[in-house]
Amino acid sequence: MTESRIEFELKFTGAPADVAALPASDFFEAVAPSAGDGGGGAWERLSSSYYDTNDGALAARGFSLRLREEGADFVQAVKTKGDNAASRIELETPLNRPSEFPKTTGDEEIDRLISDYGDRILPLAKTTVDRWAAIIRFKGAEIELAVDLGLAEALDGEGRSFAGPLAEVELELLSGEPAAVFDFARLLAANAPLRLSTGTKLDEALAQLPGADPVGKAARLDLDPEMTAGEVLARQLSGIADRIAGLQRAVIELRKPEGVHQMRVALRRLRAIERIYRRYLQSGEIAELAGRARAFASALGPARDWDVFLEETVPAALEADYAPQSLRALKAQAERLRAEGWAQAVKVISSPDFTGFLIDLLAAGSLQRWRGGAKAKLEMPVRAFAPVVLDRLLKKAFRVGDEVKGSADLAARHPLRIALKKLRYAVQLFRDLYPKDRRKPYMSALSELQDAFGAVNDAVVAQHLADEAGKGDGEGAMRAAGFISGYKAAEAREAAKKIDAAFAAFEKMTPFWRND
């Protein structure tokens, strides 16, 4: 008989050796007495196979299909995401034998999908783990504390297997309030070298495939126009936490430049959302999170700036006419500075402070304590809330534009760039409320403006970095720095020429949210 339940769980990952040491650690001994000699917890072997079509038809509809072997028992599970990144809806169906898989669940939509795809549903991944688990009681809640150690394996379209280690710690709420799970998670993160994960074991397995993108794209959060503004805020907070957690591997383990870039984008998005909502909130919870996000984004800045300098600015300068030979020496110094920037980025993202920030961000999206004392407008349907926000930001951008229009000083235009960036983040937040064909021309014009401003800003940053890389490395390096500064100054002037005309055209457009 199929059992449906909402699963609330927080998950952490770490180095296999670090995770393997936890059941015998002093911390686990304290929270699950006698864990060190096996009295507080028990080990078992779990094997799970994950099924979908080769093109991910079930995943595209938000479902995962799993067959788990637990000793002599077999259990089919279908999972789909819940209201936030910490919750999932799970339908479990006991099987007498594996040949019964897949079995009907009683859920009409799921059973129809499984029936429709039939023989196209194939095993795509498998995990085999040794699990240590204990029940702990913490702040009035019962929580299963589990350690999983083993192998995550994925199959490609040709049946080839690709595998990697799996090392996780899971906290599943059995009874009580979710707040207790977050409080215990903070305690765990302070006592173990772990990082928060919002991915599934299937995600871990599929990450082993050649060509798997460790950065990917941010998940689109479907917005219902009848959702309240508060519900949209909660969903955004959970979505940002999910996105940042998913980018940690790209930064820490793989040192992917795009990983740092996208993490900074996500951190800036959190700050933009806080600015949109701050006037409606009495609680300072989200403002405090936004302040921490700003500090983390700043710490990632050097790695990002040097990546752009070395992957875009320097190669273009080397191809330019009359490029000095000393550019190569400048590049070598810039590489050293980039390595320092990346060392700082990895240190910050690997820190307990960053893990604590992610736990708090996910808690804000899940527990929604910031609703206390909030203004009534937070209960407005988002279809009515969005135009108010967008109109306010657009009006401010136009006011700033009037103040700086025609200025020959590129730095004086910076406030307009910031005002338009805030507008763009808000437009992206609410865009799914409006048809694509209606919003696309307006968003394209806004993007064109941002690109022009971005080119000017990138040129200013490149000039600063060239000067920094040229310091103390002789006359040749300074000459190379001067060449890049001149080269980028010319680019900035060309980009600046486009701004006034693009902004004038943008001012004449009818905002898509006013077309009702």
C-alpha positions as a printed Julia matrix, in Angstrom:
516×3 Matrix{Float64}:
  0.0    0.0     0.0
  1.41   3.37   -1.0
  2.15   5.81    1.83
  2.35   9.54    1.09
  4.22  11.9     3.39
  6.04  15.2     3.43
  9.71  14.68    4.13
 11.6   17.54    5.81
 15.33  17.04    5.6
 18.61  18.92    5.64
 21.64  17.38    4.01
 25.37  18.01    4.25
 28.31  16.76    2.22
 31.98  16.52    3.04
 35.22  14.73    2.3
 34.68  10.95    2.67
 37.36  10.61    5.36
 35.85  13.46    7.4
 32.32  12.08    7.13
 33.5    8.52    7.94
 35.02   9.76   11.18
 31.8   11.33   12.47
 30.0    8.27   14.01
 32.97   7.79   16.39
 33.48  11.52   17.04
 33.02  13.24   20.4
 30.2   15.32   18.95
 28.19  12.3    17.81
 28.91  10.62   21.13
 27.39  13.64   22.86
 24.21  13.8    20.77
 23.76  10.01   20.34
 25.37   8.39   23.41
 27.5    5.28   22.8
 27.67   6.06   19.09
 31.38   5.36   19.18
 30.94   1.68   20.02
 27.8    1.2    17.96
 25.32   1.45   20.84
 23.82   4.78   19.79
 23.5    4.05   16.12
 23.26   1.14   13.7
 24.8    0.39   10.31
 22.99  -1.02    7.29
 23.64  -1.38    3.56
 21.26   0.45    1.17
 21.19   0.13   -2.61
 19.03   2.42   -4.72
 18.42   2.54   -8.46
 17.01   5.66  -10.1
 14.85   5.53  -13.2
 13.86   8.0   -15.89
 13.8    8.27  -19.66
 17.09   9.07  -21.4
 15.89  12.61  -22.01
 14.78  13.1   -18.38
 11.03  13.26  -18.97
 10.13  12.55  -15.33
 12.71  14.99  -13.97
 11.38  17.68  -16.31
  8.02  17.29  -14.59
  9.56  17.47  -11.13
  9.53  13.75  -10.24
 12.16  11.19   -9.33
 11.51   7.43   -9.39
 13.61   5.13   -7.18
 13.78   1.45   -6.28
 15.58   0.84   -2.98
 16.81  -2.48   -1.56
 16.79  -2.49    2.25
 18.04  -5.87    3.43
 15.42  -8.33    2.16
 12.87  -5.61    1.43
 12.23  -3.59   -1.72
 10.61  -0.16   -1.66
  9.55   2.0    -4.6
  9.65   5.76   -3.98
  8.43   8.68   -6.04
  9.57  12.1    -4.87
  8.75  15.62   -5.9
  9.8   18.96   -4.46
  7.79  20.52   -1.67
  7.28  24.17   -0.81
 10.98  24.82   -0.17
 14.41  23.33   -0.76
 14.28  21.39    2.52
 10.99  19.56    1.93
  9.88  16.88   -0.51
  6.67  14.98   -1.03
  7.35  11.25   -1.04
  5.16   8.33   -2.06
  6.55   4.97   -0.88
  5.21   1.64   -2.11
  6.48  -1.66   -0.62
  7.14  -4.39   -3.22
  7.18  -8.15   -2.74
  9.79  -8.54   -5.46
 11.74  -6.25   -7.83
  9.77  -7.49  -10.83
  6.71  -5.58   -9.55
  8.51  -2.31  -10.27
  7.19   0.12  -11.33
  3.96  -0.29   -9.38
  0.93   2.01   -9.41
  0.93   4.53   -6.58
 -2.67   5.69   -6.56
 -1.6    9.17   -7.63
 -3.3    9.78  -10.97
 -0.67  12.08  -12.47
  2.31   9.93  -11.48
  0.69   6.68  -12.59
 -0.24   8.23  -15.94
  3.34   9.41  -16.52
  4.8    6.01  -15.66
  2.26   4.31  -17.93
  2.77   6.76  -20.8
  6.55   6.37  -20.86
  6.46   2.62  -20.23
  9.52   0.88  -21.7
 11.31   4.22  -22.13
 11.85   4.33  -18.35
 15.33   2.94  -17.75
 17.84   2.77  -14.87
 20.02   5.9   -15.13
 21.86   5.88  -11.81
 22.6    3.8    -8.76
 23.89   4.5    -5.27
 25.23   1.97   -2.8
 25.9    3.25    0.7
 26.62   2.03    4.18
 24.35   4.03    6.46
 24.89   4.75   10.13
 21.74   6.14   11.73
 20.54   7.15   15.17
 17.45   8.88   16.53
 18.22  12.0    18.52
 15.91  14.22   20.55
 16.61  17.9    20.27
 14.47  20.86   21.37
 11.31  18.81   21.49
 11.85  17.17   18.1
 12.82  13.67   17.01
 15.43  13.76   14.27
 17.08  10.9    12.41
 20.79  11.61   12.16
 22.28   9.54    9.35
 25.71   9.16    7.76
 25.87   7.73    4.23
 29.18   6.52    2.79
 29.49   4.78   -0.54
 29.38   5.13   -4.29
 27.27   7.18   -6.69
 27.14   5.71  -10.19
 25.54   6.99  -13.41
 25.0    5.38  -16.8
 25.34   7.31  -20.04
 23.26   6.74  -23.16
 25.61   4.0   -24.3
 25.41   2.06  -21.05
 28.85   3.09  -19.79
 29.23   3.56  -16.03
 30.8    6.56  -14.31
 31.18   6.61  -10.54
 32.42   8.74   -7.68
 32.38   8.73   -3.88
 29.29   9.65   -1.9
 29.65  11.07    1.61
 26.64  12.73    3.23
 25.07  13.53    6.57
 21.28  13.78    6.65
 18.94  15.24    9.27
 15.35  14.1     8.78
 12.55  15.43   10.96
 10.47  12.56   12.35
  8.33  14.62   14.73
  8.32  18.13   16.1
  9.02  21.49   14.51
 11.33  22.16   11.53
 13.02  24.95   13.51
 14.67  22.27   15.66
 16.28  20.72   12.58
 17.78  24.08   11.61
 19.05  24.65   15.15
 20.69  21.22   15.19
 22.12  21.85   11.72
 23.86  24.97   13.04
 25.32  22.92   15.88
 26.46  20.22   13.45
 28.08  22.71   11.09
 30.02  24.24   13.99
 31.41  20.84   14.97
 32.09  19.11   11.65
 33.79  20.07    8.35
 30.63  19.88    6.26
 28.81  22.05    3.74
 25.08  22.34    3.18
 23.7   20.51    0.16
 20.26  20.76   -1.39
 20.92  18.19   -4.1
 19.72  14.59   -4.12
 21.7   11.38   -4.38
 20.52  11.2    -7.97
 22.05  14.62   -8.57
 25.33  13.37   -7.1
 25.29  10.36   -9.4
 24.48  12.34  -12.55
 27.28  14.78  -11.71
 29.73  11.95  -12.47
 28.81  11.88  -16.17
 31.35  13.33  -18.62
 30.26  16.76  -19.69
 27.99  17.27  -16.68
 27.73  21.0   -16.05
 28.67  21.77  -12.41
 27.25  25.29  -12.74
 24.06  24.81  -14.76
 21.27  27.35  -14.78
 19.28  28.72  -11.9
 15.95  26.91  -11.6
 12.95  28.93  -12.74
 10.54  29.44   -9.89
  7.03  29.17  -11.29
  4.93  32.04  -10.0
  1.17  31.89   -9.74
 -0.37  35.38  -10.09
 -2.61  34.57   -7.14
  0.34  33.89   -4.84
  0.81  36.54   -2.2
  3.85  38.79   -2.23
  5.0   37.02    0.95
  4.74  33.6    -0.65
  6.87  34.8    -3.55
  9.48  36.14   -1.13
  9.63  32.8     0.69
 10.0   30.92   -2.57
 12.75  33.27   -3.75
 14.73  32.88   -0.53
 14.59  29.08   -0.78
 15.48  29.23   -4.47
 18.52  31.4    -3.87
 19.7   29.12   -1.05
 19.28  26.14   -3.39
 21.23  27.89   -6.15
 24.13  28.94   -3.93
 24.39  25.51   -2.31
 24.53  23.9    -5.75
 27.41  26.16   -6.83
 29.75  25.29   -3.96
 31.32  22.3    -5.72
 32.06  24.39   -8.83
 33.95  26.88   -6.67
 35.59  24.72   -4.0
 36.46  21.52   -5.87
 36.56  22.53   -9.53
 37.54  26.22   -9.37
 35.27  27.08  -12.26
 35.28  30.81  -13.09
 31.6   30.64  -13.99
 30.91  29.15  -10.54
 32.24  32.27   -8.81
 30.41  34.52  -11.27
 27.05  32.81  -10.75
 27.49  32.7    -6.99
 28.03  36.46   -6.95
 24.93  36.88   -9.14
 22.88  34.83   -6.65
 24.22  36.82   -3.7
 23.37  40.08   -5.47
 19.9   38.77   -6.22
 19.33  38.2    -2.52
 20.33  41.79   -1.82
 18.03  43.06   -4.57
 15.08  41.12   -3.19
 15.75  42.45    0.3
 15.65  46.01   -1.04
 12.32  45.33   -2.76
 10.7   44.0     0.4
 12.41  45.9     3.22
  9.71  48.59    3.5
  7.09  45.91    4.16
  9.0   44.01    6.88
  9.46  44.8    10.53
 11.91  41.95   11.1
 15.56  42.58   10.32
 16.22  38.91    9.49
 16.45  39.29    5.71
 18.35  42.59    5.95
 20.94  40.83    8.1
 21.23  38.03    5.55
 21.64  40.59    2.76
 24.48  42.22    4.69
 26.26  38.89    5.0
 25.65  38.23    1.31
 27.34  41.53    0.45
 30.43  40.59    2.47
 30.68  37.18    0.79
 30.22  38.68   -2.68
 32.98  41.18   -1.92
 35.31  38.35   -0.86
 34.65  36.62   -4.2
 35.3   39.84   -6.14
 39.07  39.52   -6.69
 38.76  36.0    -8.13
 36.02  37.16  -10.52
 37.84  40.34  -11.57
 41.12  38.55  -12.31
 39.26  35.82  -14.22
 37.73  38.43  -16.53
 41.03  40.28  -16.85
 42.98  37.15  -17.82
 40.35  35.44  -19.96
 39.01  38.49  -21.81
 41.09  41.64  -21.4
 44.63  40.26  -21.76
 43.94  37.94  -24.76
 42.28  40.82  -26.63
 45.19  43.16  -25.78
 47.75  40.59  -26.97
 46.02  40.54  -30.37
 45.97  44.33  -30.65
 48.32  46.28  -32.89
 51.49  47.52  -31.19
 50.99  45.31  -28.13
 54.24  45.46  -26.09
 56.19  42.27  -25.42
 56.05  43.05  -21.69
 52.35  42.13  -21.74
 53.45  38.53  -21.18
 55.27  39.46  -17.97
 52.21  41.4   -16.85
 50.07  38.36  -17.55
 52.32  36.18  -15.37
 51.97  38.6   -12.47
 48.2   38.75  -12.99
 48.06  34.95  -12.83
 49.76  35.04   -9.43
 47.26  37.6    -8.21
 44.39  35.52   -9.59
 45.65  32.5    -7.64
 45.62  34.6    -4.47
 42.09  35.74   -5.23
 40.93  32.18   -5.75
 42.6   31.01   -2.55
 40.57  33.63   -0.71
 37.35  32.67   -2.51
 37.71  28.96   -1.72
 38.6   29.71    1.9
 35.51  31.86    2.35
 33.07  29.47    0.65
 34.54  26.53    2.61
 34.2   28.33    5.95
 31.74  27.46    8.74
 30.52  31.06    8.49
 29.37  30.48    4.92
 27.68  27.2     5.82
 25.93  29.0     8.69
 24.79  31.7     6.28
 23.27  29.1     3.94
 21.49  27.37    6.83
 20.04  30.7     7.96
 18.99  31.6     4.4
 17.23  28.28    3.91
 15.59  28.68    7.32
 14.32  32.14    6.32
 12.64  30.65    3.26
 11.22  27.68    5.17
 10.2   29.06    8.56
  9.21  32.57    7.38
  9.66  34.15   10.79
 10.03  37.52    9.06
  6.24  37.54    8.57
  5.85  38.66   12.16
  4.74  42.29   12.18
  4.9   42.55    8.38
  2.7   45.07    6.6
 -0.58  43.99    5.05
  0.76  44.54    1.54
  2.74  41.32    1.96
 -0.6   39.52    1.65
 -1.44  41.21   -1.67
 -1.64  38.96   -4.73
  1.71  39.24   -6.48
 -0.08  40.27   -9.69
 -1.04  43.51   -7.89
  2.19  43.83   -5.88
  4.62  43.54   -8.8
  3.49  46.65  -10.76
  3.81  48.81   -7.63
  7.41  47.67   -7.12
  8.37  47.96  -10.78
  6.84  51.42  -11.17
  8.73  52.67   -8.12
 12.1   51.39   -9.38
 11.48  52.67  -12.91
 10.6   56.13  -11.6
 13.83  56.21   -9.6
 15.88  55.14  -12.63
 14.34  57.93  -14.73
 15.03  60.47  -11.99
 18.68  59.42  -11.76
 18.9   59.42  -15.56
 17.73  63.02  -15.73
 20.46  63.98  -13.27
 23.37  62.37  -15.16
 22.16  62.54  -18.77
 24.83  63.87  -21.15
 27.58  63.91  -18.52
 31.08  63.59  -19.98
 32.28  62.07  -16.71
 31.83  58.29  -16.97
 32.02  57.88  -13.2
 29.08  60.27  -12.79
 26.87  57.8   -14.66
 27.48  55.02  -12.18
 24.33  55.8   -10.1
 22.21  55.24  -13.22
 23.88  51.88  -13.8
 23.01  50.86  -10.23
 19.4   52.1   -10.53
 18.91  50.16  -13.76
 20.49  47.05  -12.26
 18.0   47.17   -9.36
 15.17  47.53  -11.85
 16.46  44.6   -13.88
 16.61  42.3   -10.85
 13.0   43.19  -10.02
 11.93  42.61  -13.63
 13.6   39.19  -13.55
 11.89  38.38  -10.25
  8.39  39.03  -11.59
  8.82  38.21  -15.28
  6.99  34.89  -15.16
  3.79  36.76  -14.33
  3.72  38.12  -17.89
  3.72  36.47  -21.34
  7.18  36.14  -22.87
  6.28  37.91  -26.13
  5.02  40.88  -24.15
  8.0   41.29  -21.86
 10.82  40.33  -24.25
 11.3   43.67  -26.12
 11.4   45.63  -22.88
 13.79  43.21  -21.18
 16.03  43.18  -24.27
 16.25  46.99  -24.22
 17.08  46.92  -20.52
 19.75  44.28  -21.13
 21.26  46.37  -23.92
 21.56  49.32  -21.54
 23.1   47.14  -18.86
 25.6   45.72  -21.35
 26.73  49.21  -22.33
 27.14  50.23  -18.71
 28.86  46.93  -17.99
 31.4   47.53  -20.74
 32.25  50.91  -19.21
 32.55  49.41  -15.73
 34.64  46.48  -16.97
 37.01  48.93  -18.62
 37.47  50.86  -15.38
 38.1   47.64  -13.43
 40.56  46.41  -16.07
 42.54  49.65  -15.85
 42.8   49.28  -12.08
 43.88  45.63  -12.35
 46.48  46.43  -15.0
 48.0   49.04  -12.7
 48.01  46.56   -9.8
 49.66  43.82  -11.87
 52.3   46.26  -13.15
 53.45  47.48   -9.76
 56.98  46.59   -8.71
 57.77  44.62  -11.86
 59.9   47.13  -13.73
 59.38  49.71  -16.43
 58.24  47.14  -19.0
 55.35  45.96  -16.84
 54.22  49.53  -16.22
 54.36  50.18  -19.96
 52.18  47.12  -20.53
 49.76  48.34  -17.84
 49.59  51.71  -19.57
 48.88  50.01  -22.89
 45.95  48.08  -21.41
 44.63  51.2   -19.67
 44.65  53.09  -22.96
 43.14  50.16  -24.83
 40.29  49.8   -22.32
 39.75  53.58  -22.1
 39.02  53.6   -25.82
 36.55  50.74  -25.35
 34.86  52.61  -22.51
 34.42  55.73  -24.63
 32.84  53.72  -27.44
 30.48  51.97  -25.02
 29.56  55.27  -23.37
 28.47  56.71  -26.72
 25.7   54.12  -26.88
 24.28  54.86  -23.43
 22.42  58.13  -24.0
 20.72  56.94  -27.18
 19.82  53.58  -25.65
 18.45  55.24  -22.51
 16.41  57.74  -24.54
 14.86  54.86  -26.52
 14.21  52.95  -23.3
 12.39  55.93  -21.75
  9.9   55.94  -24.63
  8.95  52.28  -24.21
  5.72  51.3   -22.46
  6.57  49.0   -19.54
  5.15  45.53  -20.16
  3.48  45.42  -16.74
  1.25  48.35  -17.76
 -0.15  46.68  -20.87
 -3.2   45.15  -19.2
